């Protein structure tokens, strides 16, 4: 008898067909929507969303933004896009330009006054890309008085920060503006990230219809969390902090049944699969894509597949590894190779100066890759990254370059 074997194809990024692939997250969606609906009552909440890499923050946000009512405008920027274009040299000014561009795009399909704003700001944006700043026309149509005698960045940031509230005030149909800043941990690489957060805070304080959502995979001990929302941070603990958790075993079961029902697991095979992926959708999807319906997966088979297809399952890390600097890689490899280390040990095992070590450890913490614990010192927070690096060494004989 001919057996038809199905090999699932689950998305590795955020798919454009949101509905087809999205699973559950009912509670998170409801909670976020409630916070944003307060915009209708002129109450603007500021939100910080954290969670492991690949846990589904971006997918969740896209889904949520998609479901907001028409009287709330939405805009989304991904700092890694700004960062990528700058080859690692991130500048405030460029973030502001991206922000304005993305906020303005939210007006693209509108009519009347909002359409006029859209056209005027579009024209303004085309000029700043030529390094010509001329705030007169754009400032007038929005009613933003751009101060004379300041430098271009100061003028631009004032204009951009006032933009969303002014837009809401320009239209009786619009009640709020939601701005998502994704991969915000990369803001940590600005020369002065703290002042960037304080700048945003200084405007949001007086804006009743603008909600910012910052999101990224940062470790809870990272200083960027302190900077943005710690006691002495810009938002001083007033941001609403939401952590997105990995799928529970039950959720994983439901997800697999719904999306890839053709895959067959034994009970211990399923448990092993959960242990390997830790309930993180990015790994669940890439793991599933290496499996086939012609097999019954028991614990042994899952383990075997996991090591055999490691490169495919950890594909996310191959791409991220390529964005790390030489010093970041040296630190990570030293920790993987020699285990968790205290500061003084790291100084001996990584060939860099004190200052350089301090700087790159901070960056790695902000990226959620390294975490500090009083007990062990610095260790790798991302277990899958550690597994991948060890695997590379075993297979190739050397650590990934
Ligand atoms: N609720 C969900 N239902 C189905 N698939 C999901 C869900 N959440 C995430 N995924 C899948 O998991 C993968 C990772 O999701 P996503 O990119 O949103 O993670 P992230 O938390 O934003 O990661 P990063 O920190 O790297 O930005 C994507 O392929 C996405 O399709
Ligand atoms: Mg994301």
XYZ file of C-alpha atoms and ligand atoms in Angstrom:
433
model
C 0.000 0.000 0.000
C 1.233 3.475 -0.830
C 1.701 5.683 2.188
C 1.515 9.432 1.756
C 4.137 11.161 3.837
C 3.615 14.744 4.835
C 6.416 17.072 5.810
C 5.058 20.120 7.588
C 5.969 23.647 6.603
C 5.630 26.067 9.469
C 6.828 29.666 9.150
C 10.237 30.629 10.532
C 9.519 34.334 10.584
C 6.293 36.200 11.217
C 4.049 35.086 8.334
C 1.965 37.578 6.381
C -1.024 35.265 6.724
C -1.415 35.993 10.438
C -4.667 34.108 10.928
C -3.561 30.855 9.418
C -0.591 30.287 11.691
C -1.368 32.176 14.869
C -2.213 30.093 17.907
C -3.969 31.102 21.112
C -2.365 33.852 23.247
C -5.917 34.873 24.104
C -5.024 36.226 27.534
C -2.051 38.253 26.354
C -4.096 39.726 23.507
C -6.955 40.684 25.783
C -4.676 42.221 28.341
C -2.785 44.341 25.812
C -5.953 45.476 24.072
C -7.424 46.570 27.371
C -4.413 48.743 28.069
C -4.576 50.318 24.633
C -8.314 50.851 24.670
C -7.719 53.302 27.510
C -6.633 55.706 24.751
C -10.341 56.222 24.105
C -10.562 57.745 27.566
C -7.469 59.876 27.012
C -5.348 57.611 29.161
C -2.078 56.593 27.553
C -0.281 53.587 29.012
C 3.338 52.876 28.159
C 4.145 49.206 27.802
C 7.277 47.076 27.980
C 7.055 43.567 26.560
C 9.840 41.095 27.284
C 10.331 37.407 26.560
C 12.829 34.931 25.175
C 14.062 35.204 21.653
C 11.612 33.453 19.344
C 8.856 33.228 21.956
C 6.444 35.140 19.731
C 6.542 38.794 20.779
C 6.523 40.203 17.259
C 3.850 37.818 16.008
C 1.653 38.625 18.993
C 2.055 42.360 18.469
C 1.323 42.198 14.753
C -1.790 40.202 15.476
C -2.875 42.645 18.141
C -2.242 45.736 16.037
C -4.251 44.143 13.286
C -7.243 43.830 15.582
C -7.292 47.334 17.016
C -10.298 49.472 16.046
C -9.978 51.952 13.175
C -9.922 54.951 15.475
C -6.496 53.930 16.752
C -3.580 54.437 14.388
C -0.641 52.092 14.594
C 2.971 52.285 13.656
C 5.727 49.711 13.992
C 9.503 49.981 13.757
C 12.156 47.333 14.198
C 15.408 48.815 15.497
C 17.425 45.983 13.980
C 16.462 47.307 10.549
C 17.853 50.735 11.382
C 20.865 49.090 12.967
C 21.507 46.796 10.030
C 21.536 49.655 7.566
C 24.120 51.442 9.652
C 26.493 48.480 9.879
C 26.385 48.564 13.612
C 26.753 52.289 14.017
C 23.392 53.241 15.434
C 22.456 56.928 15.611
C 19.507 58.620 17.322
C 18.837 60.740 14.315
C 18.237 57.770 12.088
C 15.861 56.177 14.576
C 13.873 59.424 14.578
C 13.661 59.418 10.797
C 12.447 55.818 10.738
C 9.948 56.600 13.424
C 8.534 59.565 11.557
C 8.398 57.623 8.350
C 6.545 54.759 9.967
C 4.121 57.012 11.869
C 3.397 58.921 8.701
C 2.698 55.691 6.816
C -0.175 55.121 9.236
C -1.901 58.110 7.579
C -1.362 56.930 4.050
C -4.885 55.724 3.383
C -6.685 58.527 5.141
C -8.428 61.529 3.625
C -8.894 65.244 4.312
C -6.619 66.864 6.845
C -4.732 63.677 7.639
C -3.977 63.106 3.987
C -2.585 66.641 3.766
C -0.360 65.944 6.724
C 0.759 62.740 5.087
C 1.752 64.453 1.868
C 3.509 67.326 3.571
C 5.499 65.091 5.900
C 6.359 62.799 3.041
C 7.832 65.732 1.211
C 9.717 66.745 4.348
C 11.102 63.222 4.718
C 12.339 63.136 1.149
C 14.304 66.289 1.852
C 15.937 65.070 5.045
C 17.217 62.027 3.263
C 19.201 64.608 1.257
C 20.358 66.107 4.559
C 18.207 69.204 4.027
C 16.149 69.994 7.063
C 13.299 72.368 6.485
C 10.709 72.247 9.223
C 8.630 75.237 8.141
C 5.938 73.634 6.036
C 5.666 70.397 7.989
C 5.795 72.242 11.319
C 2.995 74.561 10.209
C 0.570 71.919 9.083
C 0.938 70.088 12.395
C 1.078 73.164 14.586
C 4.447 72.171 16.002
C 6.681 75.141 16.715
C 10.185 73.939 15.948
C 12.630 76.064 17.935
C 15.199 78.098 16.031
C 18.850 77.915 16.842
C 18.895 74.278 17.922
C 20.758 71.578 16.059
C 19.023 69.389 13.510
C 18.639 66.430 15.845
C 16.988 68.502 18.558
C 14.548 69.993 16.082
C 13.828 66.685 14.424
C 13.245 64.867 17.698
C 10.824 67.532 18.899
C 8.922 67.343 15.654
C 8.775 63.544 15.646
C 7.836 63.247 19.309
C 4.980 65.727 18.938
C 3.735 64.227 15.693
C 1.441 61.435 16.974
C -0.438 63.535 19.539
C -0.886 66.347 16.997
C -2.270 63.873 14.494
C -4.854 62.657 16.990
C -5.821 66.245 17.752
C -6.186 66.992 14.032
C -8.930 64.480 13.493
C -12.210 63.840 15.251
C -12.198 60.223 14.045
C -8.899 59.288 15.619
C -8.625 58.608 19.333
C -5.149 57.232 19.729
C -1.786 56.366 18.269
C 0.108 53.190 19.176
C 3.797 53.026 18.375
C 5.692 49.755 18.633
C 9.460 49.846 18.966
C 10.623 46.285 18.399
C 14.072 44.914 19.269
C 14.461 47.935 21.507
C 17.420 46.293 23.274
C 19.538 47.569 20.394
C 18.930 51.118 21.600
C 21.475 50.071 24.235
C 24.129 50.505 21.583
C 23.556 54.208 21.166
C 26.232 56.352 22.719
C 23.748 57.544 25.310
C 20.731 55.227 25.432
C 19.532 56.653 28.701
C 19.019 60.122 27.292
C 17.065 58.655 24.401
C 14.614 57.031 26.823
C 14.367 60.209 28.875
C 13.576 62.163 25.752
C 10.643 59.898 24.915
C 9.497 59.961 28.505
C 9.541 63.767 28.593
C 7.028 63.909 25.738
C 4.784 60.994 26.677
C 4.198 62.626 30.038
C 2.000 65.246 28.396
C 0.441 63.143 25.667
C -2.871 61.526 26.531
C -3.430 59.671 23.296
C -0.081 58.114 22.458
C 1.016 54.702 23.726
C 4.481 53.366 23.111
C 5.177 49.656 23.268
C 8.819 48.717 23.670
C 9.620 45.088 23.088
C 12.666 42.898 22.893
C 14.468 39.815 24.110
C 16.363 41.230 27.045
C 17.329 39.450 30.212
C 15.581 40.681 33.296
C 18.910 41.562 34.873
C 20.022 43.728 31.985
C 20.791 47.335 32.613
C 18.618 48.449 29.716
C 15.527 47.393 31.669
C 16.794 49.499 34.547
C 17.476 52.378 32.212
C 14.008 52.421 30.754
C 11.813 51.365 33.648
C 13.890 50.906 36.808
C 13.456 53.051 39.920
C 15.885 55.630 38.563
C 15.144 54.907 34.937
C 13.324 57.143 32.496
C 9.840 55.735 33.144
C 10.604 55.099 36.814
C 8.652 51.852 37.036
C 5.469 53.371 35.599
C 5.558 51.317 32.429
C 3.343 48.275 32.356
C 5.668 45.307 32.054
C 4.367 42.186 30.325
C 6.404 39.029 29.904
C 5.438 36.652 27.101
C 5.918 33.060 28.222
C 6.810 30.004 26.171
C 3.955 27.613 25.395
C 3.030 25.296 28.264
C 2.899 21.571 27.545
C -0.856 21.841 27.058
C -0.478 24.741 24.666
C 2.177 22.872 22.729
C -0.152 19.893 22.486
C -2.958 22.101 21.221
C -0.668 23.860 18.777
C 0.665 20.626 17.282
C -2.826 19.148 16.972
C -4.146 22.227 15.246
C -1.262 23.032 12.885
C 0.617 19.786 12.272
C -1.796 17.045 13.284
C -0.042 14.672 10.890
C 2.990 14.333 13.211
C 2.824 11.393 15.600
C 4.479 11.333 19.025
C 4.608 8.751 21.773
C 4.020 10.193 25.212
C 7.691 10.259 26.151
C 8.537 11.497 22.664
C 6.255 14.475 23.203
C 7.853 15.187 26.575
C 11.313 15.036 25.037
C 10.186 17.376 22.257
C 8.966 19.839 24.863
C 12.280 19.634 26.707
C 14.256 20.257 23.522
C 12.186 23.238 22.374
C 11.315 24.503 25.866
C 7.955 25.564 24.442
C 9.474 28.321 22.330
C 7.547 28.591 19.042
C 10.623 29.479 16.960
C 12.248 26.148 17.885
C 8.966 24.256 17.750
C 8.425 25.380 14.168
C 11.915 24.723 12.914
C 11.985 21.344 14.669
C 8.617 20.337 13.152
C 9.917 21.256 9.715
C 12.559 18.530 10.044
C 9.974 15.869 10.941
C 7.686 13.745 8.840
C 4.334 12.040 9.150
C 5.829 8.692 8.190
C 7.406 8.310 11.615
C 6.275 7.773 15.178
C 8.496 9.932 17.345
C 9.552 8.411 20.625
C 12.075 9.930 22.983
C 15.049 8.266 21.290
C 13.947 9.377 17.835
C 13.447 12.976 19.010
C 16.916 13.037 20.535
C 18.436 11.627 17.371
C 16.614 14.105 15.131
C 17.542 16.983 17.413
C 21.271 16.339 17.014
C 21.058 15.391 13.378
C 19.112 18.514 12.395
C 20.660 20.898 14.883
C 21.602 23.429 12.206
C 18.064 23.598 10.908
C 16.493 23.765 14.349
C 18.778 26.546 15.569
C 18.722 28.412 12.265
C 17.752 31.593 14.121
C 21.128 31.586 15.867
C 23.205 31.221 12.741
C 21.802 34.521 11.576
C 22.191 36.257 14.958
C 25.738 34.920 15.373
C 26.656 36.726 12.171
C 25.621 40.046 13.712
C 27.822 39.692 16.822
C 31.139 41.532 16.995
C 34.438 39.677 17.404
C 34.627 40.566 21.095
C 31.078 39.423 21.744
C 31.868 36.091 20.095
C 35.088 35.717 22.115
C 33.229 36.208 25.368
C 30.429 33.813 24.447
C 32.854 31.129 23.292
C 34.929 31.437 26.432
C 31.845 30.924 28.590
C 30.657 27.965 26.513
C 34.128 26.439 26.527
C 35.079 26.928 30.170
C 31.669 27.206 31.769
C 30.205 30.111 33.770
C 32.847 32.534 35.027
C 33.323 35.363 37.442
C 34.550 38.716 36.166
C 38.196 38.079 37.104
C 38.245 34.719 35.354
C 36.764 36.209 32.216
C 39.488 38.843 32.216
C 42.019 36.017 32.033
C 40.244 33.923 29.419
C 39.186 36.690 27.031
C 42.043 38.694 25.518
C 40.639 42.206 25.914
C 41.055 45.165 28.249
C 38.866 45.731 31.320
C 36.894 48.475 29.621
C 36.274 46.462 26.503
C 35.168 43.454 28.516
C 32.781 45.570 30.567
C 31.327 47.179 27.476
C 30.698 43.956 25.570
C 29.363 42.100 28.590
C 26.764 44.837 28.919
C 25.854 44.498 25.278
C 25.508 40.725 25.619
C 23.299 41.146 28.664
C 21.130 43.644 26.835
C 20.768 41.161 24.011
C 19.620 38.470 26.439
C 22.543 36.235 25.504
C 24.533 36.394 28.730
C 23.133 36.640 32.217
C 24.852 37.293 35.541
C 24.066 35.342 38.664
C 25.697 35.847 42.056
C 26.220 32.146 42.358
C 27.859 31.221 39.045
C 28.973 34.529 37.570
C 28.406 35.127 33.866
C 26.644 32.368 32.003
C 24.828 31.826 28.716
C 21.146 32.641 29.034
C 20.168 31.085 25.710
C 20.503 27.336 26.111
C 19.876 26.664 22.432
C 22.760 28.955 21.452
C 25.028 27.058 23.812
C 23.902 23.725 22.373
C 24.504 24.981 18.843
C 28.031 26.257 19.598
C 29.002 22.997 21.299
C 27.550 21.038 18.427
C 29.584 23.049 15.898
C 32.753 22.379 17.821
C 31.992 18.678 17.960
C 31.189 18.383 14.267
C 33.787 20.772 12.814
C 36.510 20.624 15.423
C 36.416 24.383 15.976
C 34.006 26.974 17.299
C 31.898 28.935 14.806
C 33.889 31.883 13.452
N 1.202 32.401 18.972
C 1.874 31.824 17.971
N 1.268 30.940 17.159
C 1.937 30.353 16.169
N 3.216 30.585 15.862
C 3.892 31.459 16.621
C 3.264 32.123 17.721
N 4.157 32.917 18.290
C 5.290 32.772 17.583
N 5.147 31.909 16.569
C 6.182 31.550 15.591
O 7.427 31.540 16.259
C 8.430 32.218 15.533
C 9.031 33.337 16.370
O 8.080 34.341 16.609
P 8.478 35.875 16.749
O 9.372 36.279 15.643
O 7.229 36.641 16.952
O 9.337 35.835 18.106
P 9.985 37.052 18.890
O 9.674 36.845 20.315
O 9.572 38.327 18.279
O 11.551 36.795 18.651
P 12.754 37.866 18.674
O 13.086 38.102 20.102
O 13.860 37.167 17.963
O 12.300 39.084 17.973
C 7.784 32.680 14.236
O 8.107 31.778 13.229
C 6.310 32.627 14.519
O 5.627 32.269 13.351
Mg 10.602 39.833 17.345
